[in-house]
DNA sequence: CACGATACGGAACAACGTTCCAGTTAGCAA
DNA sequence: TTGCTAACTGGAACGTTGTTCCGTATCGTG
């Protein structure tokens, strides 16, 4: 979930208690600020909200991309973890719908990150893989359960769906319910061929 | 070719002579600096090379995107204009090859612009259209002439070729001749089905 | 409790984007 | 040519940002 310092090996040392607090506060603050002002937001805005000095930030995240990548991974983990929880709590179709909405919320906070991803900085190279690796199995399980229950067709491709919703949620940004309507439309589309022979995802 | 001030209607007034000099100097300097250091290069670097004050830059290009877009359009125009010239000067296949190499040179100076394009700034919205609108006819003519001369097959899609070379030239940046070899490979591919029935571009 | 290692805060510096205006210059009319 | 006005120019100056540095505070341990 939270790797302490920068990029390479996970966490080398157990991190002192206050240091762990700082890292957590920074990641939480950065997540909020990134969502509000994009990944190019001023550093001071983050340190101020985390109630932390600038030196503390640079101690744990020497490169800006370290912070961005860490926030990204943390949010991917959080969103992916919701999948099994929902699956245990709701019937398959309901769990699927709710998770897709949650995923749309995740995507909505990624304003400006797309540009960073294509900036050529090698620090971001691993993120798309991380994204796919963690989300695809979660959605695959949700789809599978719903299909077994006869609630949706069985030929939906998880990765296609993820990208479709990603494209749906990105251009809006504003808090209207357009994305939500689109998602339910997609789910309805999945339900269409439930019992009989389906066509495509 | 050179629209004076910022974005909307072309040039509203004929621009005073010294102002025209400044604009030209700025566009030339910006083109060099962008090619060397990317579109995020410091403003002062541009004004210094243009031998111009900062105020002069902001008078003619209030937004950074104005300057970037102007440089982009100017270079598109310059590159597109070379097409007919080469066509009149060389035999069709030679003209085609030379222009493709020229086009690769154009693409090579666009480092970092791809990221800006996807930044969401509406000032860049028109650029892709401008790109396609000016390059596609030029290449289409060159391909057509070469096909009529029996030098290449006749089913090559100009737009496909432009994007292929664009992808070829982007990742290299360094001045090796890899791009050039790839282009000649492409042209050889075009020649393959010259007289007989071809397959695809 | 005391001590060493670790981490913290925020002042300080450098570099940048942008604004502002006193001085200069181009274009035109007499 | 000369004089006038509007347009244009240069660069100092300001506010903001990224980043470093180090005296001080805190943690974990024997």
JSON list of N, CA, C and O in Angstrom, two decimals, chain B residues 81-113:
[
{"chain": "B", "resi": 81, "resn": "UNK", "atom": "N", "xyz": [5.17, 23.81, -48.12]},
{"chain": "B", "resi": 81, "resn": "UNK", "atom": "CA", "xyz": [5.51, 24.56, -49.33]},
{"chain": "B", "resi": 81, "resn": "UNK", "atom": "C", "xyz": [6.63, 23.90, -50.11]},
{"chain": "B", "resi": 81, "resn": "UNK", "atom": "O", "xyz": [6.78, 24.13, -51.32]},
{"chain": "B", "resi": 82, "resn": "UNK", "atom": "N", "xyz": [7.44, 23.11, -49.43]},
{"chain": "B", "resi": 82, "resn": "UNK", "atom": "CA", "xyz": [8.56, 22.47, -50.10]},
{"chain": "B", "resi": 82, "resn": "UNK", "atom": "C", "xyz": [8.08, 21.42, -51.10]},
{"chain": "B", "resi": 82, "resn": "UNK", "atom": "O", "xyz": [8.76, 21.14, -52.09]},
{"chain": "B", "resi": 83, "resn": "UNK", "atom": "N", "xyz": [6.91, 20.87, -50.85]},
{"chain": "B", "resi": 83, "resn": "UNK", "atom": "CA", "xyz": [6.39, 19.80, -51.69]},
{"chain": "B", "resi": 83, "resn": "UNK", "atom": "C", "xyz": [6.35, 20.16, -53.17]},
{"chain": "B", "resi": 83, "resn": "UNK", "atom": "O", "xyz": [7.05, 19.53, -53.98]},
{"chain": "B", "resi": 84, "resn": "UNK", "atom": "N", "xyz": [5.58, 21.16, -53.56]},
{"chain": "B", "resi": 84, "resn": "UNK", "atom": "CA", "xyz": [5.52, 21.55, -54.96]},
{"chain": "B", "resi": 84, "resn": "UNK", "atom": "C", "xyz": [6.89, 21.90, -55.55]},
{"chain": "B", "resi": 84, "resn": "UNK", "atom": "O", "xyz": [7.18, 21.57, -56.70]},
{"chain": "B", "resi": 85, "resn": "UNK", "atom": "N", "xyz": [7.71, 22.55, -54.73]},
{"chain": "B", "resi": 85, "resn": "UNK", "atom": "CA", "xyz": [9.05, 22.90, -55.21]},
{"chain": "B", "resi": 85, "resn": "UNK", "atom": "C", "xyz": [9.82, 21.66, -55.62]},
{"chain": "B", "resi": 85, "resn": "UNK", "atom": "O", "xyz": [10.40, 21.59, -56.72]},
{"chain": "B", "resi": 86, "resn": "UNK", "atom": "N", "xyz": [9.83, 20.67, -54.74]},
{"chain": "B", "resi": 86, "resn": "UNK", "atom": "CA", "xyz": [10.55, 19.43, -55.05]},
{"chain": "B", "resi": 86, "resn": "UNK", "atom": "C", "xyz": [9.93, 18.73, -56.26]},
{"chain": "B", "resi": 86, "resn": "UNK", "atom": "O", "xyz": [10.63, 18.17, -57.10]},
{"chain": "B", "resi": 87, "resn": "UNK", "atom": "N", "xyz": [8.61, 18.79, -56.34]},
{"chain": "B", "resi": 87, "resn": "UNK", "atom": "CA", "xyz": [7.92, 18.12, -57.44]},
{"chain": "B", "resi": 87, "resn": "UNK", "atom": "C", "xyz": [8.34, 18.71, -58.79]},
{"chain": "B", "resi": 87, "resn": "UNK", "atom": "O", "xyz": [8.39, 17.99, -59.80]},
{"chain": "B", "resi": 88, "resn": "UNK", "atom": "N", "xyz": [8.61, 20.01, -58.77]},
{"chain": "B", "resi": 88, "resn": "UNK", "atom": "CA", "xyz": [8.99, 20.67, -60.02]},
{"chain": "B", "resi": 88, "resn": "UNK", "atom": "C", "xyz": [10.46, 20.46, -60.35]},
{"chain": "B", "resi": 88, "resn": "UNK", "atom": "O", "xyz": [10.89, 20.68, -61.48]},
{"chain": "B", "resi": 89, "resn": "UNK", "atom": "N", "xyz": [11.22, 20.02, -59.37]},
{"chain": "B", "resi": 89, "resn": "UNK", "atom": "CA", "xyz": [12.67, 20.00, -59.51]},
{"chain": "B", "resi": 89, "resn": "UNK", "atom": "C", "xyz": [13.21, 18.60, -59.75]},
{"chain": "B", "resi": 89, "resn": "UNK", "atom": "O", "xyz": [14.26, 18.45, -60.38]},
{"chain": "B", "resi": 90, "resn": "UNK", "atom": "N", "xyz": [12.53, 17.61, -59.23]},
{"chain": "B", "resi": 90, "resn": "UNK", "atom": "CA", "xyz": [13.03, 16.25, -59.33]},
{"chain": "B", "resi": 90, "resn": "UNK", "atom": "C", "xyz": [11.98, 15.35, -59.98]},
{"chain": "B", "resi": 90, "resn": "UNK", "atom": "O", "xyz": [10.81, 15.70, -60.07]},
{"chain": "B", "resi": 91, "resn": "UNK", "atom": "N", "xyz": [12.43, 14.17, -60.36]},
{"chain": "B", "resi": 91, "resn": "UNK", "atom": "CA", "xyz": [11.47, 13.20, -60.85]},
{"chain": "B", "resi": 91, "resn": "UNK", "atom": "C", "xyz": [10.61, 12.73, -59.66]},
{"chain": "B", "resi": 91, "resn": "UNK", "atom": "O", "xyz": [11.04, 12.84, -58.51]},
{"chain": "B", "resi": 92, "resn": "UNK", "atom": "N", "xyz": [9.43, 12.22, -59.96]},
{"chain": "B", "resi": 92, "resn": "UNK", "atom": "CA", "xyz": [8.44, 11.96, -58.91]},
{"chain": "B", "resi": 92, "resn": "UNK", "atom": "C", "xyz": [8.96, 11.18, -57.71]},
{"chain": "B", "resi": 92, "resn": "UNK", "atom": "O", "xyz": [8.76, 11.59, -56.56]},
{"chain": "B", "resi": 93, "resn": "UNK", "atom": "N", "xyz": [9.62, 10.06, -57.93]},
{"chain": "B", "resi": 93, "resn": "UNK", "atom": "CA", "xyz": [10.04, 9.24, -56.80]},
{"chain": "B", "resi": 93, "resn": "UNK", "atom": "C", "xyz": [11.07, 9.97, -55.94]},
{"chain": "B", "resi": 93, "resn": "UNK", "atom": "O", "xyz": [11.02, 9.92, -54.71]},
{"chain": "B", "resi": 94, "resn": "UNK", "atom": "N", "xyz": [11.99, 10.65, -56.61]},
{"chain": "B", "resi": 94, "resn": "UNK", "atom": "CA", "xyz": [13.00, 11.41, -55.89]},
{"chain": "B", "resi": 94, "resn": "UNK", "atom": "C", "xyz": [12.35, 12.53, -55.07]},
{"chain": "B", "resi": 94, "resn": "UNK", "atom": "O", "xyz": [12.70, 12.76, -53.91]},
{"chain": "B", "resi": 95, "resn": "UNK", "atom": "N", "xyz": [11.41, 13.21, -55.67]},
{"chain": "B", "resi": 95, "resn": "UNK", "atom": "CA", "xyz": [10.71, 14.29, -54.97]},
{"chain": "B", "resi": 95, "resn": "UNK", "atom": "C", "xyz": [9.99, 13.75, -53.74]},
{"chain": "B", "resi": 95, "resn": "UNK", "atom": "O", "xyz": [10.04, 14.33, -52.65]},
{"chain": "B", "resi": 96, "resn": "UNK", "atom": "N", "xyz": [9.34, 12.62, -53.93]},
{"chain": "B", "resi": 96, "resn": "UNK", "atom": "CA", "xyz": [8.62, 12.01, -52.81]},
{"chain": "B", "resi": 96, "resn": "UNK", "atom": "C", "xyz": [9.56, 11.69, -51.66]},
{"chain": "B", "resi": 96, "resn": "UNK", "atom": "O", "xyz": [9.32, 12.06, -50.50]},
{"chain": "B", "resi": 97, "resn": "UNK", "atom": "N", "xyz": [10.65, 11.00, -51.98]},
{"chain": "B", "resi": 97, "resn": "UNK", "atom": "CA", "xyz": [11.61, 10.62, -50.94]},
{"chain": "B", "resi": 97, "resn": "UNK", "atom": "C", "xyz": [12.16, 11.84, -50.22]},
{"chain": "B", "resi": 97, "resn": "UNK", "atom": "O", "xyz": [12.21, 11.88, -48.98]},
{"chain": "B", "resi": 98, "resn": "UNK", "atom": "N", "xyz": [12.56, 12.83, -51.01]},
{"chain": "B", "resi": 98, "resn": "UNK", "atom": "CA", "xyz": [13.14, 14.01, -50.37]},
{"chain": "B", "resi": 98, "resn": "UNK", "atom": "C", "xyz": [12.13, 14.71, -49.47]},
{"chain": "B", "resi": 98, "resn": "UNK", "atom": "O", "xyz": [12.47, 15.21, -48.39]},
{"chain": "B", "resi": 99, "resn": "UNK", "atom": "N", "xyz": [10.90, 14.76, -49.91]},
{"chain": "B", "resi": 99, "resn": "UNK", "atom": "CA", "xyz": [9.92, 15.46, -49.07]},
{"chain": "B", "resi": 99, "resn": "UNK", "atom": "C", "xyz": [9.65, 14.69, -47.78]},
{"chain": "B", "resi": 99, "resn": "UNK", "atom": "O", "xyz": [9.50, 15.28, -46.72]},
{"chain": "B", "resi": 100, "resn": "UNK", "atom": "N", "xyz": [9.61, 13.38, -47.88]},
{"chain": "B", "resi": 100, "resn": "UNK", "atom": "CA", "xyz": [9.38, 12.60, -46.66]},
{"chain": "B", "resi": 100, "resn": "UNK", "atom": "C", "xyz": [10.50, 12.83, -45.65]},
{"chain": "B", "resi": 100, "resn": "UNK", "atom": "O", "xyz": [10.26, 12.90, -44.45]},
{"chain": "B", "resi": 101, "resn": "UNK", "atom": "N", "xyz": [11.72, 12.93, -46.16]},
{"chain": "B", "resi": 101, "resn": "UNK", "atom": "CA", "xyz": [12.83, 13.21, -45.25]},
{"chain": "B", "resi": 101, "resn": "UNK", "atom": "C", "xyz": [12.68, 14.60, -44.63]},
{"chain": "B", "resi": 101, "resn": "UNK", "atom": "O", "xyz": [12.94, 14.79, -43.45]},
{"chain": "B", "resi": 102, "resn": "UNK", "atom": "N", "xyz": [12.27, 15.52, -45.46]},
{"chain": "B", "resi": 102, "resn": "UNK", "atom": "CA", "xyz": [12.03, 16.87, -44.93]},
{"chain": "B", "resi": 102, "resn": "UNK", "atom": "C", "xyz": [10.95, 16.85, -43.86]},
{"chain": "B", "resi": 102, "resn": "UNK", "atom": "O", "xyz": [11.07, 17.50, -42.81]},
{"chain": "B", "resi": 103, "resn": "UNK", "atom": "N", "xyz": [9.93, 16.08, -44.10]},
{"chain": "B", "resi": 103, "resn": "UNK", "atom": "CA", "xyz": [8.83, 15.97, -43.14]},
{"chain": "B", "resi": 103, "resn": "UNK", "atom": "C", "xyz": [9.31, 15.33, -41.84]},
{"chain": "B", "resi": 103, "resn": "UNK", "atom": "O", "xyz": [8.92, 15.74, -40.74]},
{"chain": "B", "resi": 104, "resn": "UNK", "atom": "N", "xyz": [10.18, 14.35, -41.96]},
{"chain": "B", "resi": 104, "resn": "UNK", "atom": "CA", "xyz": [10.74, 13.73, -40.75]},
{"chain": "B", "resi": 104, "resn": "UNK", "atom": "C", "xyz": [11.51, 14.76, -39.95]},
{"chain": "B", "resi": 104, "resn": "UNK", "atom": "O", "xyz": [11.46, 14.76, -38.71]},
{"chain": "B", "resi": 105, "resn": "UNK", "atom": "N", "xyz": [12.23, 15.63, -40.65]},
{"chain": "B", "resi": 105, "resn": "UNK", "atom": "CA", "xyz": [12.94, 16.70, -39.97]},
{"chain": "B", "resi": 105, "resn": "UNK", "atom": "C", "xyz": [11.98, 17.60, -39.21]},
{"chain": "B", "resi": 105, "resn": "UNK", "atom": "O", "xyz": [12.24, 18.03, -38.09]},
{"chain": "B", "resi": 106, "resn": "UNK", "atom": "N", "xyz": [10.88, 17.89, -39.83]},
{"chain": "B", "resi": 106, "resn": "UNK", "atom": "CA", "xyz": [9.85, 18.70, -39.17]},
{"chain": "B", "resi": 106, "resn": "UNK", "atom": "C", "xyz": [9.38, 18.04, -37.88]},
{"chain": "B", "resi": 106, "resn": "UNK", "atom": "O", "xyz": [9.33, 18.66, -36.83]},
{"chain": "B", "resi": 107, "resn": "UNK", "atom": "N", "xyz": [9.07, 16.76, -37.98]},
{"chain": "B", "resi": 107, "resn": "UNK", "atom": "CA", "xyz": [8.55, 16.05, -36.82]},
{"chain": "B", "resi": 107, "resn": "UNK", "atom": "C", "xyz": [9.58, 16.03, -35.69]},
{"chain": "B", "resi": 107, "resn": "UNK", "atom": "O", "xyz": [9.24, 16.12, -34.51]},
{"chain": "B", "resi": 108, "resn": "UNK", "atom": "N", "xyz": [10.84, 15.92, -36.07]},
{"chain": "B", "resi": 108, "resn": "UNK", "atom": "CA", "xyz": [11.89, 15.80, -35.07]},
{"chain": "B", "resi": 108, "resn": "UNK", "atom": "C", "xyz": [11.98, 17.02, -34.17]},
{"chain": "B", "resi": 108, "resn": "UNK", "atom": "O", "xyz": [12.48, 16.94, -33.05]},
{"chain": "B", "resi": 109, "resn": "UNK", "atom": "N", "xyz": [11.50, 18.17, -34.64]},
{"chain": "B", "resi": 109, "resn": "UNK", "atom": "CA", "xyz": [11.59, 19.38, -33.83]},
{"chain": "B", "resi": 109, "resn": "UNK", "atom": "C", "xyz": [10.39, 19.54, -32.91]},
{"chain": "B", "resi": 109, "resn": "UNK", "atom": "O", "xyz": [10.24, 20.56, -32.26]},
{"chain": "B", "resi": 110, "resn": "UNK", "atom": "N", "xyz": [9.55, 18.52, -32.83]},
{"chain": "B", "resi": 110, "resn": "UNK", "atom": "CA", "xyz": [8.30, 18.68, -32.09]},
{"chain": "B", "resi": 110, "resn": "UNK", "atom": "C", "xyz": [8.32, 18.04, -30.72]},
{"chain": "B", "resi": 110, "resn": "UNK", "atom": "O", "xyz": [7.28, 17.68, -30.17]},
{"chain": "B", "resi": 111, "resn": "UNK", "atom": "N", "xyz": [9.50, 17.91, -30.18]},
{"chain": "B", "resi": 111, "resn": "UNK", "atom": "CA", "xyz": [9.62, 17.29, -28.88]},
{"chain": "B", "resi": 111, "resn": "UNK", "atom": "C", "xyz": [8.81, 18.05, -27.82]},
{"chain": "B", "resi": 111, "resn": "UNK", "atom": "O", "xyz": [8.89, 19.27, -27.73]},
{"chain": "B", "resi": 112, "resn": "UNK", "atom": "N", "xyz": [8.05, 17.35, -27.05]},
{"chain": "B", "resi": 112, "resn": "UNK", "atom": "CA", "xyz": [7.30, 17.97, -25.97]},
{"chain": "B", "resi": 112, "resn": "UNK", "atom": "C", "xyz": [5.99, 18.57, -26.42]},
{"chain": "B", "resi": 112, "resn": "UNK", "atom": "O", "xyz": [5.14, 18.84, -25.59]},
{"chain": "B", "resi": 113, "resn": "UNK", "atom": "N", "xyz": [5.83, 18.77, -27.71]},
{"chain": "B", "resi": 113, "resn": "UNK", "atom": "CA", "xyz": [4.59, 19.37, -28.17]},
{"chain": "B", "resi": 113, "resn": "UNK", "atom": "C", "xyz": [3.44, 18.39, -28.05]},
{"chain": "B", "resi": 113, "resn": "UNK", "atom": "O", "xyz": [2.30, 18.79, -27.81]}
]
